[in-house]
Structures are given as C-alpha cells and as structure tokens.
Amino acid sequence: MAMAMARRPVNPSRRVSESVAPPFASSLRSRSRSHPCLLLALILGGFLLIHYFYRGQGTSGASKILTRVEGDFSCASEVQQTIPILKTAYGDSMHRVLHVGPDSCSVVSRLLREKDTEAWGVEPYDIEDADRTCKSLVHKGFVRVADMKFPLPYRTKSFSLVIVSDALDYLSPRYLNRTLPELARIAGDGLVIFTGYPHHRKVKVADKAKNGQSAKLRSLTWWMRYFVQTSLEENAAIVKKFEQAAAKRSYTPSCQIFHLNSYS
C-alpha cells in the first residue's frame, strides 16, 4: 500500500519551467489576454524607436539628401565646396577674402586652411547658439557680427575678394539697394554672389524665425536686370575661368553664382 501510494520524485527543472515565469512575461501574457491591442502597440513603438535611431546615424550623403528635401538649404556649404575652383579662377585675388552671410564661421574656418589666404567674415545674425569654434573666431576678430542693412566698417577696397552667400536672399529691394553697392565698394578685385534658385525650397523654420522673413529666391533674369540697374558688370573673363575649372572637377552648381567686377 505504501509502495502503491509512493509518488515519483518531481523533476525540479520541469516544476520551475511550469510554475515560475519572468515577471514581465507573465504580465505580458495576462495583459495580452485582457488587452489584445497592447502587444501590437509595443511592437509598433519599437519599430519607431529603431527608425529614429538609424535616421540619426545615417551617412553624410543620406543626410544631404534629406536636408535638401526638407528645405534646409544653404549656399554656405556650396561656397566651401567651390573654394579650390575659386582659387583657380581668381588666382592671387584669393589672398585677402571677406565672406558675408549666415554660417560665415564655417566658411572662414575653411578659407583659413588654404595656403596664402587671409580670411574674415561678417555674420548678419546673432551667434548666441554658435559653437565654441565660431565664438573663438568672433573673439579673435576674424568674424564680425553686423547688420548688413547698415554701412560696413571697412575702407574702400579693403579686401581683394568679397564672397556673399544667402544673405542677399533675405533683403527687400529697398535694403538691397544699400547693401550690394556697399559690398562692391569694399571689394578690390571682385564680388562673388551665391544665391538660391527660385525652385529651391524656403529656408527652415528656425532660420525664418531668426531672420524674421522667408528668403526671396530670385531668378537669373531678375538678378541680371538688377546688376545693370546698379551699374555692376559681370566679369566675363572670370566666368570663363570658373566654368573651365568647374568642368575639370565635374562640378555642377547647386546655387546661382555671379562674378561681378567691383566699382572702379
């Protein structure tokens, strides 16, 4: 009788697997029974987190494409890309350069790495949120924060070449009539203007808030007519040299680029 009633030893591993489960798994099973949509929501949330993580870790090429699509467009990066081409076209005129426009710190930093090139910049907007490198350039006097609507504190022909990017796109004709002649005044050998095409998207919201208005992206015809009205002539010889140097590098401009003679 005692032998008949004897029970087999319990397999410890089997008991643990049958009676004990991780708290999360147990909770998930009980919730999934009572709330069928919860599991689906958790899975979708996981996919969203993975998506945002990989979007932030994307390659530089992918970032550029995304930037263009979302409208975060700037000709300042175009200036940096064309520096070797500008040096070929302008030669010795690249030895004393002033850049005017947003992101001037990044352009000046790039120019200062060039051999036999001195560079300064005018940043037309507040740099409170700028990085340490930019603030250092301002502190050392390489970059000046100044409103372009007023005369710049430079003598006539202070620089061999003046490069302007994006800044003119924000000016109404009233202020453009003051600013463009002023830039031509301080340029000794020429004035280079980088401006967006009309088909480019408007600037990002942050820039619009900073500038107080959207960019006015004008056509080639509009600019050429305006240059005639302000007695500014295009430098045909430099245009030819620039196009030849660009062709050798297989470079296609993403911005409109104008090469103007300074006032004599």
PDB file of C-alpha atoms in Angstrom:
ATOM      1  CA  MET A   1       0.000   0.000   0.000  1.00  0.00           C
ATOM      2  CA  ALA A   2       2.772   2.358   0.940  1.00  0.00           C
ATOM      3  CA  MET A   3       4.610   1.441  -2.193  1.00  0.00           C
ATOM      4  CA  ALA A   4       1.487   1.955  -4.282  1.00  0.00           C
ATOM      5  CA  MET A   5       0.929   5.418  -2.882  1.00  0.00           C
ATOM      6  CA  ALA A   6       4.585   6.488  -3.308  1.00  0.00           C
ATOM      7  CA  ARG A   7       4.956   9.410  -5.667  1.00  0.00           C
ATOM      8  CA  ARG A   8       7.653   9.808  -8.242  1.00  0.00           C
ATOM      9  CA  PRO A   9      10.284  12.452  -7.483  1.00  0.00           C
ATOM     10  CA  VAL A  10       9.397  15.758  -9.109  1.00  0.00           C
ATOM     11  CA  ASN A  11      11.726  16.965 -11.819  1.00  0.00           C
ATOM     12  CA  PRO A  12      12.898  20.300 -10.397  1.00  0.00           C
ATOM     13  CA  SER A  13      13.566  21.836 -13.762  1.00  0.00           C
ATOM     14  CA  ARG A  14      10.140  20.918 -15.027  1.00  0.00           C
ATOM     15  CA  ARG A  15       8.441  22.427 -11.982  1.00  0.00           C
ATOM     16  CA  VAL A  16      10.329  25.655 -12.337  1.00  0.00           C
ATOM     17  CA  SER A  17       9.508  25.906 -16.015  1.00  0.00           C
ATOM     18  CA  GLU A  18       5.849  25.220 -15.430  1.00  0.00           C
ATOM     19  CA  SER A  19       5.220  27.292 -12.323  1.00  0.00           C
ATOM     20  CA  VAL A  20       7.729  30.176 -12.487  1.00  0.00           C
ATOM     21  CA  ALA A  21       7.915  32.727 -15.302  1.00  0.00           C
ATOM     22  CA  PRO A  22       9.707  36.062 -15.556  1.00  0.00           C
ATOM     23  CA  PRO A  23       7.505  38.830 -14.156  1.00  0.00           C
ATOM     24  CA  PHE A  24       7.497  40.712 -17.471  1.00  0.00           C
ATOM     25  CA  ALA A  25       6.477  37.662 -19.482  1.00  0.00           C
ATOM     26  CA  SER A  26       3.733  36.792 -17.010  1.00  0.00           C
ATOM     27  CA  SER A  27       2.436  40.352 -17.057  1.00  0.00           C
ATOM     28  CA  LEU A  28       2.586  40.454 -20.814  1.00  0.00           C
ATOM     29  CA  ARG A  29       0.591  37.246 -21.157  1.00  0.00           C
ATOM     30  CA  SER A  30      -2.060  38.408 -18.720  1.00  0.00           C
ATOM     31  CA  ARG A  31      -2.321  41.837 -20.358  1.00  0.00           C
ATOM     32  CA  SER A  32      -2.374  40.428 -23.838  1.00  0.00           C
ATOM     33  CA  ARG A  33      -5.363  38.346 -22.906  1.00  0.00           C
ATOM     34  CA  SER A  34      -7.227  41.309 -21.468  1.00  0.00           C
ATOM     35  CA  HIS A  35      -5.912  43.951 -23.937  1.00  0.00           C
ATOM     36  CA  PRO A  36      -5.210  42.446 -27.403  1.00  0.00           C
ATOM     37  CA  CYS A  37      -4.024  45.782 -28.854  1.00  0.00           C
ATOM     38  CA  LEU A  38      -1.280  46.318 -26.248  1.00  0.00           C
ATOM     39  CA  LEU A  39       1.202  43.905 -27.803  1.00  0.00           C
ATOM     40  CA  LEU A  40       0.729  45.465 -31.232  1.00  0.00           C
ATOM     41  CA  ALA A  41       1.297  48.941 -29.771  1.00  0.00           C
ATOM     42  CA  LEU A  42       4.535  47.807 -28.117  1.00  0.00           C
ATOM     43  CA  ILE A  43       5.808  46.336 -31.372  1.00  0.00           C
ATOM     44  CA  LEU A  44       4.981  49.481 -33.335  1.00  0.00           C
ATOM     45  CA  GLY A  45       6.672  51.612 -30.684  1.00  0.00           C
ATOM     46  CA  GLY A  46       9.812  49.520 -31.013  1.00  0.00           C
ATOM     47  CA  PHE A  47       9.889  49.988 -34.769  1.00  0.00           C
ATOM     48  CA  LEU A  48       9.543  53.767 -34.350  1.00  0.00           C
ATOM     49  CA  LEU A  49      12.458  53.895 -31.912  1.00  0.00           C
ATOM     50  CA  ILE A  50      14.631  51.898 -34.301  1.00  0.00           C
ATOM     51  CA  HIS A  51      13.628  54.190 -37.175  1.00  0.00           C
ATOM     52  CA  TYR A  52      14.614  57.397 -35.333  1.00  0.00           C
ATOM     53  CA  PHE A  53      17.866  55.861 -34.129  1.00  0.00           C
ATOM     54  CA  TYR A  54      19.016  54.858 -37.583  1.00  0.00           C
ATOM     55  CA  ARG A  55      17.880  58.110 -39.122  1.00  0.00           C
ATOM     56  CA  GLY A  56      20.165  59.947 -36.718  1.00  0.00           C
ATOM     57  CA  GLN A  57      23.033  57.561 -37.533  1.00  0.00           C
ATOM     58  CA  GLY A  58      22.697  57.867 -41.310  1.00  0.00           C
ATOM     59  CA  THR A  59      25.564  58.583 -43.650  1.00  0.00           C
ATOM     60  CA  SER A  60      26.532  62.090 -44.674  1.00  0.00           C
ATOM     61  CA  GLY A  61      25.212  61.546 -48.191  1.00  0.00           C
ATOM     62  CA  ALA A  62      21.832  60.482 -46.906  1.00  0.00           C
ATOM     63  CA  SER A  63      21.756  63.488 -44.591  1.00  0.00           C
ATOM     64  CA  LYS A  64      22.383  65.822 -47.509  1.00  0.00           C
ATOM     65  CA  ILE A  65      19.544  64.318 -49.489  1.00  0.00           C
ATOM     66  CA  LEU A  66      17.199  64.582 -46.519  1.00  0.00           C
ATOM     67  CA  THR A  67      18.304  68.143 -45.930  1.00  0.00           C
ATOM     68  CA  ARG A  68      17.551  69.187 -49.487  1.00  0.00           C
ATOM     69  CA  VAL A  69      14.131  67.554 -49.412  1.00  0.00           C
ATOM     70  CA  GLU A  70      13.138  69.139 -46.119  1.00  0.00           C
ATOM     71  CA  GLY A  71      14.231  72.582 -47.266  1.00  0.00           C
ATOM     72  CA  ASP A  72      17.272  73.057 -45.032  1.00  0.00           C
ATOM     73  CA  PHE A  73      19.148  74.534 -47.988  1.00  0.00           C
ATOM     74  CA  SER A  74      22.147  76.811 -47.718  1.00  0.00           C
ATOM     75  CA  CYS A  75      24.664  78.149 -50.221  1.00  0.00           C
ATOM     76  CA  ALA A  76      27.329  78.446 -47.491  1.00  0.00           C
ATOM     77  CA  SER A  77      28.234  74.788 -47.986  1.00  0.00           C
ATOM     78  CA  GLU A  78      28.412  75.482 -51.726  1.00  0.00           C
ATOM     79  CA  VAL A  79      30.977  78.210 -51.080  1.00  0.00           C
ATOM     80  CA  GLN A  80      33.198  75.772 -49.203  1.00  0.00           C
ATOM     81  CA  GLN A  81      32.891  73.244 -51.995  1.00  0.00           C
ATOM     82  CA  THR A  82      33.954  75.756 -54.648  1.00  0.00           C
ATOM     83  CA  ILE A  83      36.970  77.226 -52.852  1.00  0.00           C
ATOM     84  CA  PRO A  84      39.508  75.252 -54.960  1.00  0.00           C
ATOM     85  CA  ILE A  85      37.661  76.329 -58.127  1.00  0.00           C
ATOM     86  CA  LEU A  86      37.565  79.955 -56.975  1.00  0.00           C
ATOM     87  CA  LYS A  87      41.306  79.848 -56.312  1.00  0.00           C
ATOM     88  CA  THR A  88      41.915  78.609 -59.848  1.00  0.00           C
ATOM     89  CA  ALA A  89      39.704  81.307 -61.349  1.00  0.00           C
ATOM     90  CA  TYR A  90      40.800  84.260 -59.208  1.00  0.00           C
ATOM     91  CA  GLY A  91      44.436  83.346 -58.550  1.00  0.00           C
ATOM     92  CA  ASP A  92      46.157  85.950 -56.375  1.00  0.00           C
ATOM     93  CA  SER A  93      42.836  87.691 -55.703  1.00  0.00           C
ATOM     94  CA  MET A  94      42.074  84.944 -53.182  1.00  0.00           C
ATOM     95  CA  HIS A  95      44.760  86.134 -50.783  1.00  0.00           C
ATOM     96  CA  ARG A  96      42.535  88.512 -48.756  1.00  0.00           C
ATOM     97  CA  VAL A  97      38.913  87.365 -48.644  1.00  0.00           C
ATOM     98  CA  LEU A  98      35.800  88.549 -46.828  1.00  0.00           C
ATOM     99  CA  HIS A  99      32.804  86.241 -46.581  1.00  0.00           C
ATOM    100  CA  VAL A 100      29.401  87.741 -45.783  1.00  0.00           C
ATOM    101  CA  GLY A 101      26.379  85.665 -44.827  1.00  0.00           C
ATOM    102  CA  PRO A 102      24.947  83.040 -42.474  1.00  0.00           C
ATOM    103  CA  ASP A 103      27.382  80.302 -41.373  1.00  0.00           C
ATOM    104  CA  SER A 104      30.259  82.677 -42.009  1.00  0.00           C
ATOM    105  CA  CYS A 105      32.284  80.981 -39.274  1.00  0.00           C
ATOM    106  CA  SER A 106      32.361  77.689 -41.151  1.00  0.00           C
ATOM    107  CA  VAL A 107      33.358  79.384 -44.412  1.00  0.00           C
ATOM    108  CA  VAL A 108      36.111  81.436 -42.745  1.00  0.00           C
ATOM    109  CA  SER A 109      37.446  78.341 -40.981  1.00  0.00           C
ATOM    110  CA  ARG A 110      37.679  76.595 -44.338  1.00  0.00           C
ATOM    111  CA  LEU A 111      39.364  79.558 -46.040  1.00  0.00           C
ATOM    112  CA  LEU A 112      41.949  79.900 -43.277  1.00  0.00           C
ATOM    113  CA  ARG A 113      43.140  76.374 -44.025  1.00  0.00           C
ATOM    114  CA  GLU A 114      44.106  77.458 -47.540  1.00  0.00           C
ATOM    115  CA  LYS A 115      47.732  78.378 -48.195  1.00  0.00           C
ATOM    116  CA  ASP A 116      48.466  82.092 -48.628  1.00  0.00           C
ATOM    117  CA  THR A 117      44.871  83.061 -47.826  1.00  0.00           C
ATOM    118  CA  GLU A 118      43.730  85.507 -45.183  1.00  0.00           C
ATOM    119  CA  ALA A 119      40.028  85.453 -44.405  1.00  0.00           C
ATOM    120  CA  TRP A 120      37.441  87.370 -42.420  1.00  0.00           C
ATOM    121  CA  GLY A 121      33.687  87.116 -42.149  1.00  0.00           C
ATOM    122  CA  VAL A 122      30.530  89.077 -41.431  1.00  0.00           C
ATOM    123  CA  GLU A 123      27.771  87.107 -39.719  1.00  0.00           C
ATOM    124  CA  PRO A 124      24.492  89.034 -40.087  1.00  0.00           C
ATOM    125  CA  TYR A 125      22.629  87.157 -37.357  1.00  0.00           C
ATOM    126  CA  ASP A 126      23.036  86.511 -33.659  1.00  0.00           C
ATOM    127  CA  ILE A 127      25.561  83.800 -32.737  1.00  0.00           C
ATOM    128  CA  GLU A 128      24.284  83.074 -29.239  1.00  0.00           C
ATOM    129  CA  ASP A 129      23.788  79.405 -30.155  1.00  0.00           C
ATOM    130  CA  ALA A 130      27.038  79.125 -32.143  1.00  0.00           C
ATOM    131  CA  ASP A 131      29.675  76.531 -31.267  1.00  0.00           C
ATOM    132  CA  ARG A 132      32.936  77.219 -29.464  1.00  0.00           C
ATOM    133  CA  THR A 133      34.959  77.485 -32.685  1.00  0.00           C
ATOM    134  CA  CYS A 134      32.689  80.199 -34.056  1.00  0.00           C
ATOM    135  CA  LYS A 135      32.743  82.191 -30.839  1.00  0.00           C
ATOM    136  CA  SER A 136      36.527  81.930 -30.830  1.00  0.00           C
ATOM    137  CA  LEU A 137      36.698  83.366 -34.363  1.00  0.00           C
ATOM    138  CA  VAL A 138      34.493  86.258 -33.254  1.00  0.00           C
ATOM    139  CA  HIS A 139      36.616  86.841 -30.144  1.00  0.00           C
ATOM    140  CA  LYS A 140      39.812  86.897 -32.231  1.00  0.00           C
ATOM    141  CA  GLY A 141      38.301  89.351 -34.715  1.00  0.00           C
ATOM    142  CA  PHE A 142      38.126  87.042 -37.724  1.00  0.00           C
ATOM    143  CA  VAL A 143      34.332  87.151 -37.794  1.00  0.00           C
ATOM    144  CA  ARG A 144      32.223  90.201 -37.035  1.00  0.00           C
ATOM    145  CA  VAL A 145      28.527  90.154 -36.160  1.00  0.00           C
ATOM    146  CA  ALA A 146      26.941  93.079 -38.020  1.00  0.00           C
ATOM    147  CA  ASP A 147      23.656  94.094 -39.575  1.00  0.00           C
ATOM    148  CA  MET A 148      24.081  94.204 -43.341  1.00  0.00           C
ATOM    149  CA  LYS A 149      21.427  96.897 -43.685  1.00  0.00           C
ATOM    150  CA  PHE A 150      23.943  99.461 -42.440  1.00  0.00           C
ATOM    151  CA  PRO A 151      27.341 100.504 -43.876  1.00  0.00           C
ATOM    152  CA  LEU A 152      30.137  98.058 -43.046  1.00  0.00           C
ATOM    153  CA  PRO A 153      33.087  99.449 -41.054  1.00  0.00           C
ATOM    154  CA  TYR A 154      35.678  98.796 -43.769  1.00  0.00           C
ATOM    155  CA  ARG A 155      37.608 101.142 -46.009  1.00  0.00           C
ATOM    156  CA  THR A 156      37.134 101.104 -49.779  1.00  0.00           C
ATOM    157  CA  LYS A 157      38.798  98.049 -51.385  1.00  0.00           C
ATOM    158  CA  SER A 158      39.732  96.598 -48.001  1.00  0.00           C
ATOM    159  CA  PHE A 159      39.565  93.064 -49.428  1.00  0.00           C
ATOM    160  CA  SER A 160      40.750  91.594 -52.684  1.00  0.00           C
ATOM    161  CA  LEU A 161      37.613  89.457 -52.963  1.00  0.00           C
ATOM    162  CA  VAL A 162      34.223  89.593 -51.265  1.00  0.00           C
ATOM    163  CA  ILE A 163      32.050  86.447 -51.262  1.00  0.00           C
ATOM    164  CA  VAL A 164      28.392  86.689 -50.316  1.00  0.00           C
ATOM    165  CA  SER A 165      26.129  83.693 -49.758  1.00  0.00           C
ATOM    166  CA  ASP A 166      22.428  83.533 -48.789  1.00  0.00           C
ATOM    167  CA  ALA A 167      22.389  86.952 -47.126  1.00  0.00           C
ATOM    168  CA  LEU A 168      21.027  88.889 -50.120  1.00  0.00           C
ATOM    169  CA  ASP A 169      18.115  86.469 -50.436  1.00  0.00           C
ATOM    170  CA  TYR A 170      16.585  87.948 -47.272  1.00  0.00           C
ATOM    171  CA  LEU A 171      16.789  91.586 -48.301  1.00  0.00           C
ATOM    172  CA  SER A 172      13.970  93.535 -49.906  1.00  0.00           C
ATOM    173  CA  PRO A 173      14.915  95.703 -52.923  1.00  0.00           C
ATOM    174  CA  ARG A 174      14.968  98.716 -50.601  1.00  0.00           C
ATOM    175  CA  TYR A 175      17.779  97.298 -48.466  1.00  0.00           C
ATOM    176  CA  LEU A 176      19.412  95.514 -51.375  1.00  0.00           C
ATOM    177  CA  ASN A 177      19.939  98.926 -52.985  1.00  0.00           C
ATOM    178  CA  ARG A 178      22.070  99.894 -49.979  1.00  0.00           C
ATOM    179  CA  THR A 179      23.866  96.620 -49.291  1.00  0.00           C
ATOM    180  CA  LEU A 180      25.051  95.461 -52.706  1.00  0.00           C
ATOM    181  CA  PRO A 181      26.847  98.729 -53.633  1.00  0.00           C
ATOM    182  CA  GLU A 182      28.422  98.684 -50.163  1.00  0.00           C
ATOM    183  CA  LEU A 183      29.802  95.196 -50.763  1.00  0.00           C
ATOM    184  CA  ALA A 184      31.127  96.233 -54.168  1.00  0.00           C
ATOM    185  CA  ARG A 185      32.795  99.254 -52.543  1.00  0.00           C
ATOM    186  CA  ILE A 186      34.940  97.217 -50.167  1.00  0.00           C
ATOM    187  CA  ALA A 187      35.914  94.633 -52.832  1.00  0.00           C
ATOM    188  CA  GLY A 188      39.148  95.334 -54.671  1.00  0.00           C
ATOM    189  CA  ASP A 189      39.206  92.697 -57.421  1.00  0.00           C
ATOM    190  CA  GLY A 190      35.710  91.310 -57.476  1.00  0.00           C
ATOM    191  CA  LEU A 191      32.466  90.314 -55.822  1.00  0.00           C
ATOM    192  CA  VAL A 192      31.116  86.739 -55.879  1.00  0.00           C
ATOM    193  CA  ILE A 193      27.442  86.196 -55.089  1.00  0.00           C
ATOM    194  CA  PHE A 194      25.915  82.822 -54.218  1.00  0.00           C
ATOM    195  CA  THR A 195      22.133  82.840 -54.187  1.00  0.00           C
ATOM    196  CA  GLY A 196      19.414  80.209 -54.267  1.00  0.00           C
ATOM    197  CA  TYR A 197      17.423  79.224 -57.321  1.00  0.00           C
ATOM    198  CA  PRO A 198      13.693  80.051 -57.304  1.00  0.00           C
ATOM    199  CA  HIS A 199      12.854  76.330 -57.316  1.00  0.00           C
ATOM    200  CA  HIS A 200      14.701  75.778 -54.045  1.00  0.00           C
ATOM    201  CA  ARG A 201      12.514  75.211 -51.020  1.00  0.00           C
ATOM    202  CA  LYS A 202      12.150  78.007 -48.471  1.00  0.00           C
ATOM    203  CA  VAL A 203      14.546  78.100 -45.554  1.00  0.00           C
ATOM    204  CA  LYS A 204      13.888  76.004 -42.478  1.00  0.00           C
ATOM    205  CA  VAL A 205      11.597  77.312 -39.755  1.00  0.00           C
ATOM    206  CA  ALA A 206      14.466  78.106 -37.380  1.00  0.00           C
ATOM    207  CA  ASP A 207      16.146  80.350 -39.949  1.00  0.00           C
ATOM    208  CA  LYS A 208      12.868  82.011 -40.813  1.00  0.00           C
ATOM    209  CA  ALA A 209      12.307  82.832 -37.152  1.00  0.00           C
ATOM    210  CA  LYS A 210      15.848  84.172 -36.861  1.00  0.00           C
ATOM    211  CA  ASN A 211      15.620  86.342 -39.955  1.00  0.00           C
ATOM    212  CA  GLY A 212      12.025  87.395 -39.416  1.00  0.00           C
ATOM    213  CA  GLN A 213      11.062  86.598 -43.002  1.00  0.00           C
ATOM    214  CA  SER A 214      11.406  83.988 -45.716  1.00  0.00           C
ATOM    215  CA  ALA A 215      14.101  84.082 -48.356  1.00  0.00           C
ATOM    216  CA  LYS A 216      13.262  85.828 -51.614  1.00  0.00           C
ATOM    217  CA  LEU A 217      14.694  83.441 -54.190  1.00  0.00           C
ATOM    218  CA  ARG A 218      15.036  85.403 -57.420  1.00  0.00           C
ATOM    219  CA  SER A 219      15.578  84.268 -60.983  1.00  0.00           C
ATOM    220  CA  LEU A 220      18.664  84.711 -63.154  1.00  0.00           C
ATOM    221  CA  THR A 221      16.807  87.266 -65.271  1.00  0.00           C
ATOM    222  CA  TRP A 222      15.848  89.275 -62.202  1.00  0.00           C
ATOM    223  CA  TRP A 223      19.452  89.404 -60.952  1.00  0.00           C
ATOM    224  CA  MET A 224      20.977  90.316 -64.308  1.00  0.00           C
ATOM    225  CA  ARG A 225      18.495  93.162 -64.706  1.00  0.00           C
ATOM    226  CA  TYR A 226      19.231  94.348 -61.186  1.00  0.00           C
ATOM    227  CA  PHE A 227      23.005  94.333 -61.780  1.00  0.00           C
ATOM    228  CA  VAL A 228      22.511  96.582 -64.789  1.00  0.00           C
ATOM    229  CA  GLN A 229      20.395  98.978 -62.727  1.00  0.00           C
ATOM    230  CA  THR A 230      23.110  99.205 -60.056  1.00  0.00           C
ATOM    231  CA  SER A 231      25.945  99.592 -62.614  1.00  0.00           C
ATOM    232  CA  LEU A 232      27.534  96.273 -61.652  1.00  0.00           C
ATOM    233  CA  GLU A 233      29.073  94.331 -64.527  1.00  0.00           C
ATOM    234  CA  GLU A 234      29.698  90.624 -64.750  1.00  0.00           C
ATOM    235  CA  ASN A 235      33.372  89.663 -65.095  1.00  0.00           C
ATOM    236  CA  ALA A 236      33.285  87.623 -68.307  1.00  0.00           C
ATOM    237  CA  ALA A 237      36.926  86.527 -68.072  1.00  0.00           C
ATOM    238  CA  ILE A 238      36.468  85.163 -64.553  1.00  0.00           C
ATOM    239  CA  VAL A 239      33.195  83.474 -65.507  1.00  0.00           C
ATOM    240  CA  LYS A 240      35.021  81.580 -68.257  1.00  0.00           C
ATOM    241  CA  LYS A 241      37.882  80.528 -65.951  1.00  0.00           C
ATOM    242  CA  PHE A 242      35.442  79.408 -63.268  1.00  0.00           C
ATOM    243  CA  GLU A 243      33.399  77.335 -65.716  1.00  0.00           C
ATOM    244  CA  GLN A 244      36.527  75.675 -67.103  1.00  0.00           C
ATOM    245  CA  ALA A 245      37.830  74.818 -63.624  1.00  0.00           C
ATOM    246  CA  ALA A 246      34.391  73.544 -62.607  1.00  0.00           C
ATOM    247  CA  ALA A 247      34.196  71.298 -65.687  1.00  0.00           C
ATOM    248  CA  LYS A 248      37.563  69.709 -64.851  1.00  0.00           C
ATOM    249  CA  ARG A 249      36.241  68.810 -61.409  1.00  0.00           C
ATOM    250  CA  SER A 250      32.852  67.691 -62.763  1.00  0.00           C
ATOM    251  CA  TYR A 251      31.243  70.269 -60.539  1.00  0.00           C
ATOM    252  CA  THR A 252      27.647  71.329 -61.129  1.00  0.00           C
ATOM    253  CA  PRO A 253      26.486  74.356 -59.091  1.00  0.00           C
ATOM    254  CA  SER A 254      23.502  73.936 -56.794  1.00  0.00           C
ATOM    255  CA  CYS A 255      23.265  77.702 -56.351  1.00  0.00           C
ATOM    256  CA  GLN A 256      23.320  80.623 -58.751  1.00  0.00           C
ATOM    257  CA  ILE A 257      26.845  82.079 -58.814  1.00  0.00           C
ATOM    258  CA  PHE A 258      27.593  85.567 -60.102  1.00  0.00           C
ATOM    259  CA  HIS A 259      31.087  87.003 -60.639  1.00  0.00           C
ATOM    260  CA  LEU A 260      30.965  90.789 -60.632  1.00  0.00           C
ATOM    261  CA  ASN A 261      33.558  93.490 -61.098  1.00  0.00           C
ATOM    262  CA  SER A 262      33.996  95.847 -58.186  1.00  0.00           C
ATOM    263  CA  TYR A 263      33.416  99.558 -58.581  1.00  0.00           C
ATOM    264  CA  SER A 264      36.429 101.256 -60.152  1.00  0.00           C
TER     265      SER A 264
END
